[in-house]
Amino acid sequence: MTGAPASAAGGTGATPVRGGKLGAAAVNQASLWNIANLLTMARLVLVPGFVVLLLHDGGYDPAWRSIAWAAFAVAMITDVFDGHLARKYDLVTDFGKIADPIADKAIMGAALICLSYLGDLPWWVTGVILFRELGITVLRFWVIRHGVIPASRGGKMKTLAQGTAVGMYVLALTGPLATMRFWVMAVAVVLTVVTGLDYVRQAVVLRRQGRAEEKTAAAQEAAENAEAALESAKGEGQTPFSRRTGTAGAVSEGLSGAEQASGRRGAAEQASGNRGAAEAER
C-alpha cells in the first residue's frame, strides 16, 4: 500500500497528478467490491440455483428440497448481514441501493411462484405478497422527491414471518409441522397486508407534507422577490407609485406650458392686427 504512493511521488510534477487521478479511480472502483455488495451479488446468483434445486426431479424429492431450503436460508442470512455491514462500516453504494431490494424480491418471488406452481401454496397468497412488495416499491419512488419512507418494525416482522413461512413450505414437511407452516404463512399474509396499508398511509402523509412545504417555499420566494423589487425602487429614490405620479405631473406641466405658449401667440397676433387697423385708419 505504501510503495505505490512513494514511487508516484518520485516522478516529475505531472506524474503525481496523473497518478492521483488513477488512484482515485481505483479507490472508487474498489468500493464497488466491498463485502456488503459481494453478499448481495451472491444472493442474486443464488436465485436461479435455488429455482433449479427446488424444481429438480419434479419438485417432490425431499433431499433436493432440503438442499433448496439451505440455499434459501443462505440467501435470507445474507440479506440480514449485507445491510448491517453496509451501514456499520459505511459501505453504502449506489449499486447496493439498487441491487439489494432487487435481490430480496427476486429470491422471495422465485420461491413463492415455484411453490404455487408445484401446488404447495395457493396462487392468491403469492399474488397478495408479490402485489404488496411491488406496490410498495412503486410507492417509494412516487414519494421519493418528498422524502424516504423508513422501514418500520412491522415491516421487519413481516420479512421475518415471510422468510420463515416460505422456508417451511420449501421443506417437505408432514404432520404437525405441515399444519404449523400454514398458520405461520397466515400470520405472514396478515402482516403483509397490514404493513402495506401502513406504508400507503405514510406515503400519502409524506406527499401531502411535501406539497405543503413546496407551496410555502414558493409563497416565501414570491414575497422575497416583491420585497427585493421594493427595496430596489427605494434605492433609486422613487417608489413605483411616485414614478407614475411624477410622469403624470411632467405630462401635465408640458400641456400647461403648451397652452400658455399658444395664448401668448394669440395675443401677439391680436396686437399685430390692431396695429394694422390703426395704420389703415391713418
Short mmCIF file of C-alpha atoms in Angstrom, two decimals:
data_model
loop_
_atom_site.label_atom_id
_atom_site.label_comp_id
_atom_site.label_asym_id
_atom_site.label_seq_id
_atom_site.Cartn_x
_atom_site.Cartn_y
_atom_site.Cartn_z
CA MET A 1 0.00 0.00 0.00
CA THR A 2 2.79 2.45 0.89
CA GLY A 3 5.05 1.50 -2.04
CA ALA A 4 2.72 2.84 -4.75
CA PRO A 5 2.44 6.40 -3.42
CA ALA A 6 6.19 6.57 -2.83
CA SER A 7 7.00 5.59 -6.40
CA ALA A 8 4.44 8.01 -7.72
CA ALA A 9 5.86 10.84 -5.68
CA GLY A 10 9.33 10.22 -7.07
CA GLY A 11 8.32 11.23 -10.62
CA THR A 12 8.01 14.60 -12.29
CA GLY A 13 5.47 17.28 -11.40
CA ALA A 14 2.91 15.99 -13.92
CA THR A 15 3.28 12.37 -12.88
CA PRO A 16 1.84 12.69 -9.36
CA VAL A 17 -1.27 14.42 -10.76
CA ARG A 18 -1.91 11.61 -13.19
CA GLY A 19 -1.16 9.05 -10.52
CA GLY A 20 -3.56 10.79 -8.14
CA LYS A 21 -6.42 10.61 -10.66
CA LEU A 22 -5.72 6.95 -11.38
CA GLY A 23 -5.54 6.25 -7.66
CA ALA A 24 -8.90 7.92 -7.03
CA ALA A 25 -10.47 5.95 -9.87
CA ALA A 26 -9.04 2.74 -8.43
CA VAL A 27 -10.48 3.50 -5.00
CA ASN A 28 -13.93 4.24 -6.48
CA GLN A 29 -13.79 1.02 -8.49
CA ALA A 30 -12.67 -1.00 -5.46
CA SER A 31 -15.53 0.41 -3.35
CA LEU A 32 -17.97 -1.50 -5.54
CA TRP A 33 -16.42 -4.79 -4.46
CA ASN A 34 -16.95 -4.38 -0.74
CA ILE A 35 -18.22 -7.23 1.41
CA ALA A 36 -21.79 -5.92 1.54
CA ASN A 37 -22.10 -5.76 -2.25
CA LEU A 38 -20.46 -9.19 -2.60
CA LEU A 39 -23.12 -10.69 -0.32
CA THR A 40 -25.84 -9.01 -2.39
CA MET A 41 -24.32 -10.39 -5.61
CA ALA A 42 -24.14 -13.85 -4.03
CA ARG A 43 -27.85 -13.63 -3.21
CA LEU A 44 -28.64 -12.71 -6.80
CA VAL A 45 -26.60 -15.67 -8.06
CA LEU A 46 -28.41 -17.97 -5.64
CA VAL A 47 -31.82 -17.21 -7.18
CA PRO A 48 -31.52 -19.34 -10.35
CA GLY A 49 -29.68 -22.05 -8.41
CA PHE A 50 -32.46 -22.15 -5.83
CA VAL A 51 -35.11 -22.49 -8.54
CA VAL A 52 -33.24 -25.39 -10.17
CA LEU A 53 -32.83 -27.16 -6.83
CA LEU A 54 -36.48 -26.70 -5.83
CA LEU A 55 -37.90 -27.91 -9.15
CA HIS A 56 -35.40 -30.74 -9.63
CA ASP A 57 -36.95 -34.15 -10.21
CA GLY A 58 -40.45 -32.69 -10.36
CA GLY A 59 -40.03 -30.73 -7.15
CA TYR A 60 -41.09 -33.55 -4.83
CA ASP A 61 -37.77 -35.10 -3.82
CA PRO A 62 -37.26 -34.37 -0.09
CA ALA A 63 -33.47 -34.44 -0.46
CA TRP A 64 -33.39 -31.85 -3.23
CA ARG A 65 -35.91 -29.69 -1.42
CA SER A 66 -33.69 -29.76 1.66
CA ILE A 67 -30.79 -28.51 -0.44
CA ALA A 68 -33.07 -25.85 -1.91
CA TRP A 69 -34.04 -24.85 1.63
CA ALA A 70 -30.34 -24.48 2.52
CA ALA A 71 -29.83 -22.16 -0.48
CA PHE A 72 -32.90 -20.14 0.55
CA ALA A 73 -31.65 -19.91 4.15
CA VAL A 74 -28.25 -18.65 2.98
CA ALA A 75 -29.99 -16.01 0.87
CA MET A 76 -32.05 -14.84 3.85
CA ILE A 77 -28.97 -14.70 6.10
CA THR A 78 -27.01 -12.64 3.57
CA ASP A 79 -30.00 -10.29 3.38
CA VAL A 80 -29.58 -9.59 7.10
CA PHE A 81 -25.81 -9.17 7.06
CA ASP A 82 -25.21 -7.13 3.90
CA GLY A 83 -27.37 -4.23 5.04
CA HIS A 84 -25.90 -4.33 8.55
CA LEU A 85 -22.32 -4.32 7.25
CA ALA A 86 -23.04 -1.55 4.73
CA ARG A 87 -24.45 0.75 7.42
CA LYS A 88 -21.92 -0.08 10.13
CA TYR A 89 -18.79 0.27 8.02
CA ASP A 90 -20.04 2.99 5.65
CA LEU A 91 -20.08 0.68 2.63
CA VAL A 92 -23.30 2.05 1.14
CA THR A 93 -23.05 2.40 -2.66
CA ASP A 94 -25.47 3.23 -5.47
CA PHE A 95 -25.17 -0.35 -6.69
CA GLY A 96 -26.11 -1.68 -3.27
CA LYS A 97 -29.12 0.63 -3.00
CA ILE A 98 -30.49 -0.77 -6.26
CA ALA A 99 -29.31 -4.39 -6.13
CA ASP A 100 -30.24 -5.17 -2.51
CA PRO A 101 -34.05 -4.73 -2.83
CA ILE A 102 -33.96 -6.45 -6.23
CA ALA A 103 -32.18 -9.46 -4.70
CA ASP A 104 -34.65 -9.58 -1.80
CA LYS A 105 -37.70 -9.58 -4.02
CA ALA A 106 -36.11 -11.94 -6.54
CA ILE A 107 -35.44 -14.76 -4.06
CA MET A 108 -38.80 -14.35 -2.32
CA GLY A 109 -40.74 -14.05 -5.57
CA ALA A 110 -38.98 -17.07 -7.08
CA ALA A 111 -39.80 -19.18 -4.02
CA LEU A 112 -43.48 -18.15 -3.94
CA ILE A 113 -44.01 -18.71 -7.67
CA CYS A 114 -42.30 -22.11 -7.59
CA LEU A 115 -44.31 -23.23 -4.57
CA SER A 116 -47.58 -22.18 -6.22
CA TYR A 117 -46.51 -23.89 -9.46
CA LEU A 118 -45.92 -27.09 -7.51
CA GLY A 119 -49.35 -26.77 -5.88
CA ASP A 120 -47.99 -26.38 -2.36
CA LEU A 121 -49.14 -22.78 -1.93
CA PRO A 122 -52.35 -21.14 -3.19
CA TRP A 123 -51.79 -18.67 -6.01
CA TRP A 124 -53.76 -15.97 -4.22
CA VAL A 125 -51.19 -15.99 -1.39
CA THR A 126 -48.40 -15.50 -3.91
CA GLY A 127 -50.41 -12.76 -5.62
CA VAL A 128 -51.08 -10.84 -2.39
CA ILE A 129 -47.44 -10.91 -1.28
CA LEU A 130 -45.98 -10.02 -4.68
CA PHE A 131 -48.55 -7.27 -5.26
CA ARG A 132 -47.69 -5.75 -1.90
CA GLU A 133 -43.92 -5.91 -2.47
CA LEU A 134 -44.04 -4.44 -5.96
CA GLY A 135 -46.66 -1.87 -4.97
CA ILE A 136 -44.59 -0.59 -2.04
CA THR A 137 -41.56 -0.30 -4.33
CA VAL A 138 -43.54 1.84 -6.77
CA LEU A 139 -44.93 3.84 -3.84
CA ARG A 140 -41.43 4.63 -2.59
CA PHE A 141 -40.47 6.01 -6.00
CA TRP A 142 -43.74 8.00 -6.10
CA VAL A 143 -42.85 9.96 -2.96
CA ILE A 144 -39.05 9.90 -3.19
CA ARG A 145 -38.93 13.61 -4.13
CA HIS A 146 -40.62 14.44 -0.82
CA GLY A 147 -38.68 12.01 1.37
CA VAL A 148 -37.96 8.36 2.13
CA ILE A 149 -40.42 6.01 3.81
CA PRO A 150 -38.40 4.34 6.59
CA ALA A 151 -38.59 0.61 7.27
CA SER A 152 -40.92 0.07 10.20
CA ARG A 153 -40.76 -2.56 12.91
CA GLY A 154 -43.86 -4.15 11.41
CA GLY A 155 -42.10 -4.36 8.06
CA LYS A 156 -39.17 -6.19 9.65
CA MET A 157 -41.58 -8.59 11.39
CA LYS A 158 -43.28 -9.15 8.04
CA THR A 159 -39.97 -10.02 6.39
CA LEU A 160 -39.12 -12.48 9.17
CA ALA A 161 -42.55 -14.10 9.01
CA GLN A 162 -42.42 -14.42 5.23
CA GLY A 163 -38.93 -15.93 5.27
CA THR A 164 -39.88 -18.42 7.98
CA ALA A 165 -43.14 -19.44 6.32
CA VAL A 166 -41.66 -19.81 2.83
CA GLY A 167 -38.73 -21.76 4.26
CA MET A 168 -41.13 -24.18 5.96
CA TYR A 169 -43.05 -24.63 2.69
CA VAL A 170 -39.83 -25.33 0.79
CA LEU A 171 -39.11 -28.23 3.12
CA ALA A 172 -41.14 -31.39 2.58
CA LEU A 173 -42.86 -31.26 5.96
CA THR A 174 -45.64 -33.54 7.13
CA GLY A 175 -47.83 -33.91 10.21
CA PRO A 176 -47.96 -31.14 12.83
CA LEU A 177 -45.14 -29.19 11.17
CA ALA A 178 -47.15 -29.02 7.95
CA THR A 179 -50.08 -27.62 9.94
CA MET A 180 -47.82 -25.16 11.73
CA ARG A 181 -46.44 -23.77 8.49
CA PHE A 182 -49.99 -22.99 7.38
CA TRP A 183 -50.53 -20.76 10.40
CA VAL A 184 -47.09 -19.16 10.05
CA MET A 185 -47.97 -18.28 6.45
CA ALA A 186 -51.32 -16.91 7.60
CA VAL A 187 -49.52 -14.60 10.03
CA ALA A 188 -47.14 -13.55 7.23
CA VAL A 189 -50.04 -12.70 4.92
CA VAL A 190 -51.78 -10.64 7.62
CA LEU A 191 -48.57 -8.72 8.37
CA THR A 192 -48.04 -8.23 4.64
CA VAL A 193 -51.45 -6.60 4.21
CA VAL A 194 -51.35 -4.54 7.42
CA THR A 195 -47.84 -3.18 6.87
CA GLY A 196 -48.68 -2.50 3.23
CA LEU A 197 -51.64 -0.33 4.24
CA ASP A 198 -49.45 1.45 6.79
CA TYR A 199 -46.89 2.23 4.08
CA VAL A 200 -49.67 3.65 1.90
CA ARG A 201 -50.77 5.89 4.79
CA GLN A 202 -47.19 7.08 5.35
CA ALA A 203 -46.76 7.78 1.63
CA VAL A 204 -49.95 9.88 1.47
CA VAL A 205 -48.96 11.89 4.57
CA LEU A 206 -45.42 12.37 3.29
CA ARG A 207 -46.61 13.54 -0.11
CA ARG A 208 -49.15 15.92 1.45
CA GLN A 209 -46.49 17.42 3.72
CA GLY A 210 -44.05 17.72 0.84
CA ARG A 211 -46.53 19.56 -1.37
CA ALA A 212 -47.46 21.89 1.50
CA GLU A 213 -43.78 22.68 2.04
CA GLU A 214 -43.35 23.35 -1.69
CA LYS A 215 -46.29 25.80 -1.67
CA THR A 216 -44.91 27.54 1.42
CA ALA A 217 -41.48 27.82 -0.17
CA ALA A 218 -42.99 29.22 -3.38
CA ALA A 219 -45.02 31.83 -1.45
CA GLN A 220 -41.95 32.81 0.56
CA GLU A 221 -39.88 33.16 -2.60
CA ALA A 222 -42.57 35.36 -4.19
CA ALA A 223 -42.65 37.57 -1.08
CA GLU A 224 -38.87 37.88 -1.09
CA ASN A 225 -38.89 38.83 -4.78
CA ALA A 226 -41.54 41.52 -4.15
CA GLU A 227 -39.57 42.88 -1.20
CA ALA A 228 -36.38 42.96 -3.27
CA ALA A 229 -38.18 44.89 -6.04
CA LEU A 230 -39.49 47.40 -3.49
CA GLU A 231 -36.05 47.87 -1.98
CA SER A 232 -34.59 48.38 -5.45
CA ALA A 233 -37.18 51.08 -6.20
CA LYS A 234 -36.46 52.83 -2.90
CA GLY A 235 -32.76 52.70 -3.68
CA GLU A 236 -33.39 54.75 -6.83
CA GLY A 237 -35.22 57.41 -4.78
CA GLN A 238 -38.75 56.71 -6.04
CA THR A 239 -41.42 54.21 -5.43
CA PRO A 240 -43.28 52.74 -8.37
CA PHE A 241 -46.29 54.94 -7.43
CA SER A 242 -44.19 58.08 -7.27
CA ARG A 243 -42.74 57.24 -10.65
CA ARG A 244 -46.20 57.05 -12.14
CA THR A 245 -47.35 60.29 -10.46
CA GLY A 246 -44.12 62.03 -11.45
CA THR A 247 -44.58 61.04 -15.05
CA ALA A 248 -48.20 62.27 -14.98
CA GLY A 249 -47.07 65.60 -13.45
CA ALA A 250 -44.45 66.07 -16.16
CA VAL A 251 -47.03 65.46 -18.83
CA SER A 252 -49.45 67.91 -17.13
CA GLU A 253 -46.73 70.56 -16.90
CA GLY A 254 -45.89 70.07 -20.56
CA LEU A 255 -49.50 70.52 -21.56
CA SER A 256 -49.84 73.68 -19.40
CA GLY A 257 -46.73 75.19 -20.98
CA ALA A 258 -48.04 74.50 -24.46
CA GLU A 259 -51.34 76.18 -23.59
CA GLN A 260 -49.55 79.25 -22.23
CA ALA A 261 -47.36 79.48 -25.37
CA SER A 262 -50.45 79.20 -27.54
CA GLY A 263 -52.12 82.06 -25.57
CA ARG A 264 -49.07 84.26 -26.00
CA ARG A 265 -49.02 83.60 -29.74
CA GLY A 266 -52.74 84.55 -29.94
CA ALA A 267 -52.20 87.83 -28.03
CA ALA A 268 -49.28 88.72 -30.30
CA GLU A 269 -51.39 88.09 -33.37
CA GLN A 270 -54.23 90.23 -31.96
CA ALA A 271 -51.82 93.11 -31.19
CA SER A 272 -50.41 92.91 -34.71
CA GLY A 273 -53.96 93.08 -36.12
CA ASN A 274 -54.74 96.16 -34.04
CA ARG A 275 -51.60 97.93 -35.28
CA GLY A 276 -52.56 97.12 -38.91
CA ALA A 277 -56.04 98.60 -38.40
CA ALA A 278 -54.62 101.79 -36.86
CA GLU A 279 -52.23 102.28 -39.78
CA ALA A 280 -55.14 101.76 -42.25
CA GLU A 281 -57.14 104.47 -40.49
CA ARG A 282 -54.24 106.83 -40.76
#
